[in-house]
Amino acid sequence: MADNDKIFIFDTTLRDGEQSPGASMTLEEKLQVAELLDDMGVDIIEAGFPIASNGDFEAVSEIAKRSKRSVIAGLARAIHADIDRAGEAVRHAERGRIHTFVSTSPIHLEHQMKKSEGEVLDIITDTVARARNLVEDVEWSGMDATRTPIDYLCRCVEAAIRAGATTINLPDTVGYATPDEYKAMFEAIRNRVPDADKAIFSVHCHDDLGLAVANSLAGVAGGARQIECTINGLGERAGNAALEEIVMAIRTRSDVLPYACGVDPVFLTRASKLVSAVSGFPVQFNKAIVGKNAFAHESGIHQDGMLKNAETYEIMRPEDVGVKATSLVMGKHSGRHAFRQKLEELGYEIGGNAFEDAFRRFKELADRKKHVYDEDIDTLVENEIATQGEHIRVIALTVIAGTGGPQKAILTMDVDGRHETRECSGDGPVDATFNAIKAIVPHEANLSLYQVHAVTEGTDAQAEVSVRLEWDGRMATGKGADTDTLVASARAYVSALNRLIARQNRPDHQELKAV
Ligand code: KIV
Ligand code: ZN
């Protein structure tokens, strides 16, 4: 395969993905995700938006220091202060990149930026040159490129390349393009812009119409060689193109997509689980590649075919994406060794305290539940990962419920090492439980989501509860699981509260304003 058939995978889970309302991650979580992305062979990791907050800056610089193979990118608006801050954050990377962007579409220029086309061209030249003075590797993005007239877009791209941009990204910011249009845009730009061959072209697609992956591949057919995407398709609004879908499409359909991609697909399941755990965003059951049902065959005809020859209904093998054929049945007699092996089979790599805590929770669960299924262990480990290092924890809960009323909750929590107990009543047992949490940790957050689902079948199934809290314009989602729905509810609420408090303590996260 020729060199120009290499596709660079640019992961933006930690930047565009983290921009999803409620998906914020702690520094520790970002480091975990970045390490896995690096190990799996992602070419470029967009680690954050350094000017947005001190927390973002710290995350990008720490990831830059630790990166092994991946290029580490920091996002910057077309403003000197942003560019300098991004340059400072990626300074320690073996290979650092500044990714600077400015809007190019008439609607953005008129209503958001209040600037003329000529002014924006000058901004591009000035800011790309400034970034190029700081690092060798500069990416320029024309925000809302797909709604920008092609003549003007050509002039913008020309200015960016002339000022030293090495990658040109043309995003479908609002998820509006169709595959044919997107492909044609890249062909036109690459044919018309002088020196277009001096830069690598990049796609960045949002999924508002469900076309993000199709558009990304169409852009590649039009000559782009970098794909910007996120694990589980996390991202603004309907999300970005899903990395796992891109990687597996290229691999499975190499007959019509003859490109080389360096991501090892065996990591995909683990990456999906990790990102779901740390972002609090569940993966839908029928999600391509990484959904729980992605390789499950339910109908009789399909099962019959699968038993005769898996290729009758399977275009990829589960093990290709890191789903191991599970062999161990777990129960209350399973020991540490079996538990560790089961975690490996399921694609988790946890050690130290996290492993010990997960093992303790597994033993408690196995004592209460006849069959411990893989789904139970998935839920348990994801909760363990998500709640590591939390300052507030549920210790004990007793609830008085039933028709008699009033419902009451007696709750003990550990708050920074101190145990506190309160008894509260409420409008039902969940309300009473949440009131007791508020009595121990007074706060103003509003509950905007409360969702319960059973992890497996049966009356002894674990309940997995998701809670979303909103406070002062910020949002956080937490998950909790237990065979007791009320304990799971308390854990989910407390997990969301921990995240919200962590966000609240961060220096102000600036709003992303265009220039
Ligand atoms: O969607 C978009 O346009 C972006 C840019 C910042 C690249 O995320
Ligand atoms: Zn985006």
Short mmCIF file of C-alpha atoms and ligand atoms in Angstrom, two decimals:
data_model
loop_
_atom_site.label_atom_id
_atom_site.label_comp_id
_atom_site.label_asym_id
_atom_site.label_seq_id
_atom_site.Cartn_x
_atom_site.Cartn_y
_atom_site.Cartn_z
CA MET A 1 0.00 0.00 0.00
CA ALA A 2 1.42 3.40 -0.95
CA ASP A 3 2.31 5.88 1.79
CA ASN A 4 -0.48 8.24 0.76
CA ASP A 5 -3.02 5.53 1.61
CA LYS A 6 -2.25 5.77 5.31
CA ILE A 7 -5.18 7.19 7.24
CA PHE A 8 -4.27 9.17 10.36
CA ILE A 9 -6.73 8.60 13.19
CA PHE A 10 -7.20 11.77 15.25
CA ASP A 11 -9.15 11.06 18.44
CA THR A 12 -11.00 13.96 20.03
CA THR A 13 -12.83 12.11 22.83
CA LEU A 14 -11.02 14.25 25.41
CA ARG A 15 -11.94 17.53 23.67
CA ASP A 16 -15.04 17.37 21.45
CA GLY A 17 -16.24 14.30 23.38
CA GLU A 18 -15.81 15.97 26.74
CA GLN A 19 -17.80 18.95 25.41
CA SER A 20 -20.99 16.79 25.59
CA PRO A 21 -23.11 18.22 28.38
CA GLY A 22 -22.54 16.09 31.47
CA ALA A 23 -19.57 14.12 30.09
CA SER A 24 -16.82 15.89 31.98
CA MET A 25 -13.91 13.78 33.16
CA THR A 26 -11.41 14.20 35.97
CA LEU A 27 -7.67 14.54 35.31
CA GLU A 28 -7.07 10.96 36.42
CA GLU A 29 -9.78 9.71 34.04
CA LYS A 30 -8.36 11.70 31.12
CA LEU A 31 -4.91 10.26 31.76
CA GLN A 32 -6.35 6.74 31.74
CA VAL A 33 -8.18 7.33 28.45
CA ALA A 34 -5.13 8.97 26.83
CA GLU A 35 -2.88 6.09 27.84
CA LEU A 36 -5.24 3.59 26.26
CA LEU A 37 -5.58 5.65 23.06
CA ASP A 38 -1.79 5.83 22.82
CA ASP A 39 -1.45 2.07 23.38
CA MET A 40 -4.08 1.26 20.76
CA GLY A 41 -2.20 3.17 18.06
CA VAL A 42 -4.22 6.39 17.71
CA ASP A 43 -2.02 8.74 15.64
CA ILE A 44 -3.14 12.05 17.18
CA ILE A 45 -4.87 12.60 20.54
CA GLU A 46 -6.62 15.93 20.95
CA ALA A 47 -6.18 16.15 24.70
CA GLY A 48 -8.21 19.27 25.43
CA PHE A 49 -8.66 23.01 25.04
CA PRO A 50 -5.89 24.49 27.22
CA ILE A 51 -7.24 28.06 27.51
CA ALA A 52 -10.66 26.83 28.67
CA SER A 53 -9.58 26.22 32.27
CA ASN A 54 -6.55 25.42 34.39
CA GLY A 55 -7.88 21.87 34.59
CA ASP A 56 -7.86 21.55 30.79
CA PHE A 57 -4.38 23.03 30.61
CA GLU A 58 -3.09 20.62 33.24
CA ALA A 59 -4.67 17.64 31.46
CA VAL A 60 -3.16 18.53 28.08
CA SER A 61 0.31 19.15 29.52
CA GLU A 62 0.28 16.00 31.62
CA ILE A 63 -0.87 13.89 28.66
CA ALA A 64 1.83 15.57 26.53
CA LYS A 65 4.50 14.61 29.07
CA ARG A 66 3.35 11.00 29.22
CA SER A 67 2.65 10.37 25.53
CA LYS A 68 4.62 7.52 24.00
CA ARG A 69 3.74 7.34 20.31
CA SER A 70 0.81 9.64 19.65
CA VAL A 71 1.01 13.27 18.60
CA ILE A 72 -0.68 15.38 21.32
CA ALA A 73 -2.85 18.25 20.13
CA GLY A 74 -4.26 21.21 22.05
CA LEU A 75 -7.16 23.25 20.67
CA ALA A 76 -6.98 27.04 20.33
CA ARG A 77 -9.34 29.67 18.95
CA ALA A 78 -7.80 32.14 16.50
CA ILE A 79 -6.63 34.32 19.38
CA HIS A 80 -3.02 34.89 20.42
CA ALA A 81 -3.65 34.03 24.07
CA ASP A 82 -5.28 30.70 23.09
CA ILE A 83 -2.47 29.78 20.75
CA ASP A 84 0.25 30.63 23.25
CA ARG A 85 -1.52 28.63 25.97
CA ALA A 86 -1.94 25.61 23.66
CA GLY A 87 1.74 25.88 22.66
CA GLU A 88 2.72 25.93 26.33
CA ALA A 89 0.55 22.87 27.08
CA VAL A 90 1.91 20.65 24.26
CA ARG A 91 5.52 21.84 24.76
CA HIS A 92 6.59 18.67 26.58
CA ALA A 93 5.18 16.22 24.06
CA GLU A 94 7.60 14.24 21.95
CA ARG A 95 5.40 15.48 19.11
CA GLY A 96 3.02 18.35 19.90
CA ARG A 97 0.41 19.99 17.69
CA ILE A 98 -1.52 23.25 17.93
CA HIS A 99 -4.97 22.95 16.45
CA THR A 100 -6.40 26.39 15.75
CA PHE A 101 -9.80 27.09 14.26
CA VAL A 102 -11.93 29.95 13.03
CA SER A 103 -15.40 30.07 11.50
CA THR A 104 -15.65 30.56 7.74
CA SER A 105 -19.38 30.32 6.88
CA PRO A 106 -21.43 33.47 6.14
CA ILE A 107 -23.88 32.73 8.94
CA HIS A 108 -21.07 32.47 11.53
CA LEU A 109 -19.22 35.52 10.15
CA GLU A 110 -22.31 37.71 10.23
CA HIS A 111 -24.01 36.66 13.44
CA GLN A 112 -21.33 35.23 15.68
CA MET A 113 -18.06 36.88 14.74
CA LYS A 114 -19.32 40.11 13.18
CA LYS A 115 -16.31 40.15 10.85
CA SER A 116 -15.89 40.47 7.09
CA GLU A 117 -14.40 37.76 4.86
CA GLY A 118 -11.24 39.87 4.44
CA GLU A 119 -10.82 40.26 8.20
CA VAL A 120 -11.12 36.52 8.72
CA LEU A 121 -8.49 35.87 6.02
CA ASP A 122 -6.10 38.19 7.87
CA ILE A 123 -6.85 36.41 11.15
CA ILE A 124 -6.04 33.05 9.55
CA THR A 125 -2.67 34.26 8.26
CA ASP A 126 -1.76 35.89 11.55
CA THR A 127 -2.80 33.09 13.90
CA VAL A 128 -1.50 30.15 11.87
CA ALA A 129 1.87 31.93 11.55
CA ARG A 130 1.92 32.53 15.31
CA ALA A 131 1.21 28.84 15.99
CA ARG A 132 3.89 27.84 13.49
CA ASN A 133 6.42 29.91 15.42
CA LEU A 134 5.72 27.75 18.46
CA VAL A 135 5.48 24.25 16.94
CA GLU A 136 6.24 22.52 13.63
CA ASP A 137 2.91 20.74 13.52
CA VAL A 138 -0.06 23.11 13.06
CA GLU A 139 -3.61 22.12 12.18
CA TRP A 140 -6.04 24.73 10.93
CA SER A 141 -9.82 24.15 10.91
CA GLY A 142 -12.42 26.17 9.05
CA MET A 143 -15.40 25.89 11.36
CA ASP A 144 -18.69 25.26 9.57
CA ALA A 145 -16.72 24.58 6.36
CA THR A 146 -19.59 22.62 4.81
CA ARG A 147 -21.80 25.75 4.81
CA THR A 148 -19.06 27.97 3.40
CA PRO A 149 -19.11 28.98 -0.31
CA ILE A 150 -16.37 27.01 -2.04
CA ASP A 151 -14.57 30.02 -3.54
CA TYR A 152 -14.13 31.66 -0.16
CA LEU A 153 -13.20 28.34 1.48
CA CYS A 154 -10.45 27.91 -1.15
CA ARG A 155 -9.04 31.33 -0.21
CA CYS A 156 -9.09 30.46 3.50
CA VAL A 157 -7.33 27.12 2.94
CA GLU A 158 -4.76 28.80 0.71
CA ALA A 159 -4.04 31.41 3.41
CA ALA A 160 -3.69 28.72 6.09
CA ILE A 161 -1.26 26.63 4.01
CA ARG A 162 0.76 29.69 3.04
CA ALA A 163 1.05 30.66 6.73
CA GLY A 164 2.40 27.21 7.56
CA ALA A 165 -0.53 24.89 8.42
CA THR A 166 0.48 21.26 7.94
CA THR A 167 -3.02 19.81 8.35
CA ILE A 168 -6.21 21.36 7.00
CA ASN A 169 -9.42 20.21 8.67
CA LEU A 170 -12.77 20.98 7.02
CA PRO A 171 -15.44 20.12 9.61
CA ASP A 172 -19.08 19.42 9.08
CA THR A 173 -19.66 21.30 12.33
CA VAL A 174 -23.45 21.14 12.30
CA GLY A 175 -23.81 17.65 10.78
CA TYR A 176 -25.52 19.02 7.67
CA ALA A 177 -23.55 17.57 4.72
CA THR A 178 -24.34 14.47 2.69
CA PRO A 179 -21.57 12.07 1.63
CA ASP A 180 -21.55 13.18 -2.02
CA GLU A 181 -21.33 16.85 -1.09
CA TYR A 182 -18.58 16.26 1.43
CA LYS A 183 -16.49 14.24 -1.02
CA ALA A 184 -16.96 16.89 -3.74
CA MET A 185 -15.85 19.65 -1.34
CA PHE A 186 -12.49 17.93 -0.71
CA GLU A 187 -11.99 17.22 -4.40
CA ALA A 188 -12.66 20.84 -5.32
CA ILE A 189 -10.38 22.25 -2.62
CA ARG A 190 -7.55 19.86 -3.44
CA ASN A 191 -7.84 20.63 -7.17
CA ARG A 192 -8.12 24.38 -6.86
CA VAL A 193 -5.88 25.46 -3.97
CA PRO A 194 -2.24 26.05 -4.93
CA ASP A 195 0.12 23.92 -2.80
CA ALA A 196 -2.75 21.77 -1.55
CA ASP A 197 -0.37 18.81 -1.68
CA LYS A 198 1.74 20.45 1.06
CA ALA A 199 -0.93 19.70 3.69
CA ILE A 200 -2.81 16.66 4.90
CA PHE A 201 -6.57 17.12 4.63
CA SER A 202 -8.80 16.07 7.49
CA VAL A 203 -12.47 15.23 8.03
CA HIS A 204 -14.39 16.09 11.22
CA CYS A 205 -18.07 15.11 11.11
CA HIS A 206 -20.94 15.53 13.53
CA ASP A 207 -23.77 13.06 13.61
CA ASP A 208 -26.87 15.28 13.63
CA LEU A 209 -28.33 13.41 10.64
CA GLY A 210 -26.68 10.10 11.50
CA LEU A 211 -24.22 10.54 8.61
CA ALA A 212 -20.96 11.22 10.47
CA VAL A 213 -19.20 7.94 9.64
CA ALA A 214 -20.49 7.85 6.04
CA ASN A 215 -19.42 11.46 5.54
CA SER A 216 -15.97 10.80 7.02
CA LEU A 217 -15.38 7.92 4.61
CA ALA A 218 -16.69 10.02 1.72
CA GLY A 219 -14.22 12.77 2.66
CA VAL A 220 -11.45 10.19 2.51
CA ALA A 221 -12.65 9.17 -0.97
CA GLY A 222 -12.31 12.88 -1.83
CA GLY A 223 -8.64 12.86 -0.75
CA ALA A 224 -8.66 13.49 3.01
CA ARG A 225 -6.17 11.37 4.94
CA GLN A 226 -6.95 12.25 8.56
CA ILE A 227 -10.20 11.29 10.30
CA GLU A 228 -11.27 13.06 13.48
CA CYS A 229 -13.49 10.88 15.63
CA THR A 230 -14.33 9.85 19.19
CA ILE A 231 -14.78 6.65 21.15
CA ASN A 232 -18.49 5.67 21.26
CA GLY A 233 -19.19 8.67 19.00
CA LEU A 234 -19.21 10.92 22.09
CA GLY A 235 -19.38 14.63 21.26
CA GLU A 236 -21.39 17.83 20.93
CA ARG A 237 -25.13 17.28 20.41
CA ALA A 238 -25.57 13.97 18.49
CA GLY A 239 -21.85 13.36 18.75
CA ASN A 240 -18.92 12.85 16.38
CA ALA A 241 -18.07 10.01 14.01
CA ALA A 242 -17.39 6.91 16.12
CA LEU A 243 -13.75 5.79 16.03
CA GLU A 244 -14.63 2.11 16.42
CA GLU A 245 -16.97 2.24 13.41
CA ILE A 246 -14.38 3.98 11.24
CA VAL A 247 -11.63 1.53 12.17
CA MET A 248 -13.78 -1.55 11.62
CA ALA A 249 -15.28 -0.26 8.36
CA ILE A 250 -11.78 0.25 6.95
CA ARG A 251 -10.66 -3.15 8.18
CA THR A 252 -13.76 -5.16 7.23
CA ARG A 253 -14.26 -3.55 3.80
CA SER A 254 -10.64 -3.28 2.73
CA ASP A 255 -11.83 -4.39 -0.72
CA VAL A 256 -13.49 -1.00 -1.27
CA LEU A 257 -11.65 1.05 1.39
CA PRO A 258 -8.01 0.28 0.59
CA TYR A 259 -6.37 2.29 3.39
CA ALA A 260 -3.89 1.53 6.11
CA CYS A 261 -4.94 2.40 9.65
CA GLY A 262 -2.65 1.91 12.64
CA VAL A 263 -5.31 1.40 15.34
CA ASP A 264 -5.32 -2.09 16.82
CA PRO A 265 -9.02 -3.08 16.88
CA VAL A 266 -8.53 -5.49 19.76
CA PHE A 267 -8.55 -2.44 22.08
CA LEU A 268 -11.91 -1.16 20.87
CA THR A 269 -14.14 -2.89 23.41
CA ARG A 270 -11.92 -1.88 26.31
CA ALA A 271 -11.78 1.73 25.10
CA SER A 272 -15.56 1.84 24.73
CA LYS A 273 -16.10 0.52 28.25
CA LEU A 274 -13.59 2.90 29.75
CA VAL A 275 -15.03 5.96 28.03
CA SER A 276 -18.57 4.94 28.96
CA ALA A 277 -17.52 4.51 32.59
CA VAL A 278 -15.66 7.79 32.94
CA SER A 279 -18.10 9.92 30.94
CA GLY A 280 -21.22 8.41 32.51
CA PHE A 281 -22.68 7.96 29.01
CA PRO A 282 -24.07 4.45 28.54
CA VAL A 283 -23.49 2.70 25.20
CA GLN A 284 -26.77 1.87 23.50
CA PHE A 285 -27.35 -1.90 23.29
CA ASN A 286 -27.50 -1.98 19.48
CA LYS A 287 -24.53 0.36 18.94
CA ALA A 288 -22.36 -0.87 16.04
CA ILE A 289 -19.14 -2.67 17.06
CA VAL A 290 -19.27 -2.05 20.82
CA GLY A 291 -22.97 -2.37 21.80
CA LYS A 292 -23.94 -5.24 24.07
CA ASN A 293 -25.97 -6.79 21.24
CA ALA A 294 -23.50 -6.09 18.43
CA PHE A 295 -22.59 -9.77 18.18
CA ALA A 296 -25.71 -11.34 19.73
CA HIS A 297 -27.89 -13.48 17.47
CA GLU A 298 -31.40 -13.85 18.76
CA SER A 299 -33.63 -15.14 15.98
CA GLY A 300 -33.86 -18.87 15.35
CA ILE A 301 -32.82 -18.61 11.71
CA HIS A 302 -29.76 -16.54 12.58
CA GLN A 303 -28.76 -18.85 15.40
CA ASP A 304 -29.13 -21.85 13.14
CA GLY A 305 -26.90 -20.24 10.51
CA MET A 306 -24.32 -19.22 13.11
CA LEU A 307 -24.06 -22.74 14.45
CA LYS A 308 -23.43 -24.08 10.93
CA ASN A 309 -20.96 -21.39 9.91
CA ALA A 310 -20.43 -18.09 11.74
CA GLU A 311 -19.85 -16.27 8.46
CA THR A 312 -23.52 -16.75 7.53
CA TYR A 313 -24.46 -13.79 9.73
CA GLU A 314 -21.20 -12.40 11.08
CA ILE A 315 -19.03 -9.98 9.08
CA MET A 316 -16.58 -9.43 11.94
CA ARG A 317 -15.51 -11.74 14.71
CA PRO A 318 -16.17 -10.50 18.26
CA GLU A 319 -12.60 -11.35 19.24
CA ASP A 320 -11.32 -8.95 16.53
CA VAL A 321 -12.65 -6.05 18.59
CA GLY A 322 -11.54 -7.48 21.92
CA VAL A 323 -14.67 -9.38 22.95
CA LYS A 324 -13.26 -12.60 24.31
CA ALA A 325 -15.27 -15.82 24.20
CA THR A 326 -16.13 -16.07 27.86
CA SER A 327 -15.26 -19.33 29.50
CA LEU A 328 -15.42 -18.79 33.24
CA VAL A 329 -18.71 -18.97 35.07
CA MET A 330 -18.44 -16.84 38.18
CA GLY A 331 -20.04 -17.47 41.55
CA LYS A 332 -19.46 -17.11 45.24
CA HIS A 333 -16.66 -19.69 45.25
CA SER A 334 -14.63 -17.86 42.59
CA GLY A 335 -11.38 -16.49 43.98
CA ARG A 336 -9.07 -13.60 43.14
CA HIS A 337 -7.34 -15.46 40.34
CA ALA A 338 -10.58 -16.36 38.55
CA PHE A 339 -11.86 -12.84 39.00
CA ARG A 340 -8.68 -11.38 37.50
CA GLN A 341 -8.94 -13.78 34.55
CA LYS A 342 -12.58 -12.87 34.04
CA LEU A 343 -11.68 -9.16 33.98
CA GLU A 344 -9.05 -9.89 31.33
CA GLU A 345 -11.60 -11.82 29.27
CA LEU A 346 -13.99 -8.89 29.49
CA GLY A 347 -11.27 -6.44 28.44
CA TYR A 348 -10.52 -4.67 31.73
CA GLU A 349 -7.10 -3.90 33.05
CA ILE A 350 -7.35 -2.67 36.62
CA GLY A 351 -4.86 -3.12 39.40
CA GLY A 352 -4.07 -2.00 42.94
CA ASN A 353 -6.86 -0.61 45.07
CA ALA A 354 -9.35 -0.55 42.20
CA PHE A 355 -8.91 -4.31 41.72
CA GLU A 356 -9.22 -5.03 45.44
CA ASP A 357 -12.36 -2.88 45.75
CA ALA A 358 -13.91 -4.50 42.67
CA PHE A 359 -13.13 -7.95 44.04
CA ARG A 360 -14.74 -7.10 47.39
CA ARG A 361 -17.86 -5.82 45.60
CA PHE A 362 -17.93 -8.98 43.47
CA LYS A 363 -17.84 -11.20 46.57
CA GLU A 364 -20.67 -9.22 48.16
CA LEU A 365 -22.67 -9.54 44.97
CA ALA A 366 -22.01 -13.26 44.62
CA ASP A 367 -23.30 -13.77 48.16
CA ARG A 368 -26.60 -12.13 47.23
CA LYS A 369 -27.06 -13.36 43.68
CA LYS A 370 -27.31 -16.92 42.42
CA HIS A 371 -25.70 -16.33 39.00
CA VAL A 372 -23.13 -13.61 38.45
CA TYR A 373 -23.24 -12.87 34.72
CA ASP A 374 -20.65 -11.06 32.61
CA GLU A 375 -23.01 -8.07 32.47
CA ASP A 376 -22.97 -7.94 36.29
CA ILE A 377 -19.20 -7.82 36.30
CA ASP A 378 -19.16 -5.19 33.53
CA THR A 379 -21.47 -2.99 35.60
CA LEU A 380 -19.55 -3.56 38.79
CA VAL A 381 -16.16 -2.72 37.26
CA GLU A 382 -17.44 0.31 35.35
CA ASN A 383 -18.89 1.66 38.59
CA GLU A 384 -15.64 0.96 40.38
CA ILE A 385 -13.61 2.84 37.74
CA ALA A 386 -16.04 5.75 37.77
CA THR A 387 -16.04 6.16 41.55
CA GLN A 388 -12.31 5.81 42.30
CA GLY A 389 -11.02 8.64 44.45
CA GLU A 390 -14.45 10.06 45.31
CA HIS A 391 -14.59 12.21 48.46
CA ILE A 392 -18.17 11.37 49.37
CA ARG A 393 -19.26 7.73 49.63
CA VAL A 394 -22.39 5.85 50.70
CA ILE A 395 -21.67 3.67 53.72
CA ALA A 396 -25.09 2.40 54.84
CA LEU A 397 -28.71 2.92 53.94
CA THR A 398 -31.93 1.74 55.59
CA VAL A 399 -35.23 2.69 54.00
CA ILE A 400 -38.74 2.40 55.36
CA ALA A 401 -41.15 2.20 52.44
CA GLY A 402 -44.62 0.88 51.65
CA THR A 403 -48.23 2.00 51.59
CA GLY A 404 -48.30 3.22 55.19
CA GLY A 405 -45.96 6.19 54.78
CA PRO A 406 -44.25 8.45 55.50
CA GLN A 407 -41.28 6.90 53.71
CA LYS A 408 -38.01 7.39 55.53
CA ALA A 409 -34.32 6.94 54.79
CA ILE A 410 -31.55 6.59 57.36
CA LEU A 411 -28.29 7.19 55.56
CA THR A 412 -24.66 7.12 56.63
CA MET A 413 -22.03 8.62 54.33
CA ASP A 414 -18.30 9.11 54.47
CA VAL A 415 -17.49 12.74 53.69
CA ASP A 416 -13.74 13.31 53.43
CA GLY A 417 -13.10 10.64 56.05
CA ARG A 418 -15.88 11.65 58.50
CA HIS A 419 -18.96 9.45 58.92
CA GLU A 420 -22.26 11.32 59.09
CA THR A 421 -25.76 9.93 59.53
CA ARG A 422 -29.15 11.59 58.87
CA GLU A 423 -32.74 10.43 58.88
CA CYS A 424 -35.09 12.10 56.40
CA SER A 425 -38.57 11.53 55.05
CA GLY A 426 -39.74 12.20 51.51
CA ASP A 427 -42.26 11.65 48.79
CA GLY A 428 -41.41 7.99 48.36
CA PRO A 429 -38.24 6.10 49.25
CA VAL A 430 -36.07 7.59 46.47
CA ASP A 431 -36.99 11.12 47.46
CA ALA A 432 -36.32 10.33 51.13
CA THR A 433 -32.90 8.91 50.20
CA PHE A 434 -31.97 11.94 48.12
CA ASN A 435 -33.17 14.26 50.91
CA ALA A 436 -30.85 12.46 53.33
CA ILE A 437 -27.92 13.03 50.93
CA LYS A 438 -28.83 16.73 50.77
CA ALA A 439 -29.00 16.90 54.57
CA ILE A 440 -25.46 15.52 54.86
CA VAL A 441 -24.00 17.51 51.94
CA PRO A 442 -26.17 20.63 51.50
CA HIS A 443 -26.27 21.74 47.85
CA GLU A 444 -28.53 23.43 45.33
CA ALA A 445 -28.22 20.96 42.42
CA ASN A 446 -31.35 20.01 40.49
CA LEU A 447 -32.07 16.45 39.49
CA SER A 448 -32.56 16.42 35.69
CA LEU A 449 -32.46 12.67 35.02
CA TYR A 450 -33.26 9.59 37.08
CA GLN A 451 -33.20 6.32 35.18
CA VAL A 452 -33.23 2.70 36.31
CA HIS A 453 -32.54 -0.40 34.29
CA ALA A 454 -32.03 -4.02 35.19
CA VAL A 455 -28.58 -5.28 34.25
CA THR A 456 -29.76 -8.86 33.71
CA GLU A 457 -33.00 -10.79 33.99
CA GLY A 458 -34.54 -12.12 37.21
CA THR A 459 -35.78 -10.58 40.42
CA ASP A 460 -32.31 -10.71 41.95
CA ALA A 461 -30.85 -8.68 39.05
CA GLN A 462 -28.69 -5.67 39.77
CA ALA A 463 -30.36 -2.34 39.16
CA GLU A 464 -28.21 0.20 37.39
CA VAL A 465 -29.29 3.75 38.11
CA SER A 466 -28.19 6.87 36.22
CA VAL A 467 -28.59 10.28 37.81
CA ARG A 468 -27.89 13.62 36.21
CA LEU A 469 -27.53 16.75 38.33
CA GLU A 470 -27.41 20.37 37.19
CA TRP A 471 -26.00 23.16 39.25
CA ASP A 472 -25.08 26.66 38.26
CA GLY A 473 -24.98 25.89 34.53
CA ARG A 474 -22.91 22.73 34.97
CA MET A 475 -24.01 19.16 34.61
CA ALA A 476 -22.73 15.81 35.79
CA THR A 477 -23.94 12.25 35.39
CA GLY A 478 -23.32 9.46 37.87
CA LYS A 479 -24.10 5.77 37.83
CA GLY A 480 -24.62 3.30 40.64
CA ALA A 481 -25.44 -0.39 40.72
CA ASP A 482 -26.70 -2.79 43.34
CA THR A 483 -29.23 -5.56 43.75
CA ASP A 484 -31.07 -3.03 45.93
CA THR A 485 -32.48 -0.28 43.69
CA LEU A 486 -32.39 2.30 46.48
CA VAL A 487 -28.75 1.66 47.31
CA ALA A 488 -27.98 1.94 43.57
CA SER A 489 -29.93 5.22 43.48
CA ALA A 490 -27.99 6.65 46.42
CA ARG A 491 -24.67 5.63 44.83
CA ALA A 492 -25.63 7.15 41.47
CA TYR A 493 -26.68 10.44 43.09
CA VAL A 494 -23.51 10.62 45.16
CA SER A 495 -21.34 9.84 42.13
CA ALA A 496 -22.96 12.68 40.15
CA LEU A 497 -22.54 14.98 43.15
CA ASN A 498 -18.83 14.15 43.45
CA ARG A 499 -18.33 15.02 39.78
CA LEU A 500 -20.28 18.22 40.06
CA ILE A 501 -18.31 19.35 43.10
CA ALA A 502 -15.04 18.54 41.29
CA ARG A 503 -16.20 20.68 38.35
CA GLN A 504 -17.40 23.45 40.64
CA ASN A 505 -13.98 23.61 42.25
CA ARG A 506 -12.24 23.99 38.91
CA PRO A 507 -11.39 27.55 37.95
CA ASP A 508 -13.97 28.95 35.61
CA HIS A 509 -14.42 26.92 32.45
CA GLN A 510 -14.63 29.60 29.77
CA GLU A 511 -17.41 29.58 27.25
CA LEU A 512 -16.19 28.78 23.75
CA LYS A 513 -16.74 32.06 21.94
CA ALA A 514 -15.82 32.48 18.30
CA VAL A 515 -13.61 35.41 17.32
O1 KIV B 1 -17.04 20.77 14.95
C1 KIV B 1 -16.14 21.61 14.81
O2 KIV B 1 -16.15 22.45 13.90
C2 KIV B 1 -15.06 21.59 15.78
C3 KIV B 1 -13.89 22.47 15.52
C4 KIV B 1 -13.39 23.12 16.76
C5 KIV B 1 -12.83 21.67 14.82
O3 KIV B 1 -15.09 20.83 16.71
ZN ZN B 2 -16.61 19.23 16.45
#
